[in-house]
Amino acid sequence: MIGCWHTSHPPEPARKAMQVEPLTVFQLNFSDTLRLHLGILTEAFIRYQISD
């Protein structure tokens, strides 16, 4: 969760730089990023449980 927060709330100089093309691709939304990470972790946990 901390990593998701950190990447979606970069320091001011990085945030300003990411407002200019082509760096806009690095702008992340916290809730979307967290949802994606939790989904990946959940899927990996389920696969691990099944393989045991």
PDB file of C-alpha atoms in Angstrom:
ATOM      1  CA  MET A   1       0.000   0.000   0.000  1.00  0.00           C
ATOM      2  CA  ILE A   2       2.833   2.399   0.803  1.00  0.00           C
ATOM      3  CA  GLY A   3       4.402   1.744  -2.598  1.00  0.00           C
ATOM      4  CA  CYS A   4       1.091   2.501  -4.341  1.00  0.00           C
ATOM      5  CA  TRP A   5       0.711   5.719  -2.358  1.00  0.00           C
ATOM      6  CA  HIS A   6       4.290   6.761  -3.051  1.00  0.00           C
ATOM      7  CA  THR A   7       4.098   6.152  -6.813  1.00  0.00           C
ATOM      8  CA  SER A   8       0.774   7.977  -7.127  1.00  0.00           C
ATOM      9  CA  HIS A   9       1.967  10.938  -5.012  1.00  0.00           C
ATOM     10  CA  PRO A  10       5.459  11.755  -6.328  1.00  0.00           C
ATOM     11  CA  PRO A  11       7.581  14.676  -5.102  1.00  0.00           C
ATOM     12  CA  GLU A  12       6.687  18.081  -6.546  1.00  0.00           C
ATOM     13  CA  PRO A  13       9.462  18.229  -9.209  1.00  0.00           C
ATOM     14  CA  ALA A  14       8.530  14.761 -10.505  1.00  0.00           C
ATOM     15  CA  ARG A  15       4.814  15.588 -10.450  1.00  0.00           C
ATOM     16  CA  LYS A  16       5.403  18.716 -12.528  1.00  0.00           C
ATOM     17  CA  ALA A  17       7.582  16.820 -14.993  1.00  0.00           C
ATOM     18  CA  MET A  18       4.879  14.149 -15.398  1.00  0.00           C
ATOM     19  CA  GLN A  19       2.370  16.768 -16.512  1.00  0.00           C
ATOM     20  CA  VAL A  20       4.219  17.114 -19.828  1.00  0.00           C
ATOM     21  CA  GLU A  21       4.040  14.593 -22.684  1.00  0.00           C
ATOM     22  CA  PRO A  22       5.387  11.920 -23.009  1.00  0.00           C
ATOM     23  CA  LEU A  23       5.779  11.572 -19.223  1.00  0.00           C
ATOM     24  CA  THR A  24       2.024  11.769 -18.572  1.00  0.00           C
ATOM     25  CA  VAL A  25       1.973   7.978 -18.915  1.00  0.00           C
ATOM     26  CA  PHE A  26       3.553   7.822 -15.432  1.00  0.00           C
ATOM     27  CA  GLN A  27       0.668   9.642 -13.708  1.00  0.00           C
ATOM     28  CA  LEU A  28      -1.040   7.052 -11.516  1.00  0.00           C
ATOM     29  CA  ASN A  29      -4.331   7.059  -9.646  1.00  0.00           C
ATOM     30  CA  PHE A  30      -3.944   5.673  -6.116  1.00  0.00           C
ATOM     31  CA  SER A  31      -7.207   3.708  -5.993  1.00  0.00           C
ATOM     32  CA  ASP A  32      -6.694   2.158  -9.440  1.00  0.00           C
ATOM     33  CA  THR A  33      -3.099   1.218  -8.646  1.00  0.00           C
ATOM     34  CA  LEU A  34      -3.994  -0.238  -5.242  1.00  0.00           C
ATOM     35  CA  ARG A  35      -6.897  -2.225  -6.726  1.00  0.00           C
ATOM     36  CA  LEU A  36      -4.595  -3.676  -9.394  1.00  0.00           C
ATOM     37  CA  HIS A  37      -1.902  -4.635  -6.863  1.00  0.00           C
ATOM     38  CA  LEU A  38      -4.404  -6.223  -4.475  1.00  0.00           C
ATOM     39  CA  GLY A  39      -5.916  -8.200  -7.345  1.00  0.00           C
ATOM     40  CA  ILE A  40      -2.510  -9.518  -8.393  1.00  0.00           C
ATOM     41  CA  LEU A  41      -1.597 -10.423  -4.802  1.00  0.00           C
ATOM     42  CA  THR A  42      -4.940 -12.152  -4.244  1.00  0.00           C
ATOM     43  CA  GLU A  43      -4.607 -14.174  -7.443  1.00  0.00           C
ATOM     44  CA  ALA A  44      -1.056 -15.211  -6.540  1.00  0.00           C
ATOM     45  CA  PHE A  45      -2.183 -16.250  -3.040  1.00  0.00           C
ATOM     46  CA  ILE A  46      -5.038 -18.348  -4.433  1.00  0.00           C
ATOM     47  CA  ARG A  47      -2.746 -20.035  -6.960  1.00  0.00           C
ATOM     48  CA  TYR A  48      -0.253 -20.757  -4.183  1.00  0.00           C
ATOM     49  CA  GLN A  49      -2.973 -22.299  -2.000  1.00  0.00           C
ATOM     50  CA  ILE A  50      -4.181 -24.476  -4.882  1.00  0.00           C
ATOM     51  CA  SER A  51      -0.669 -25.699  -5.697  1.00  0.00           C
ATOM     52  CA  ASP A  52      -0.006 -26.793  -2.105  1.00  0.00           C
TER      53      ASP A  52
END
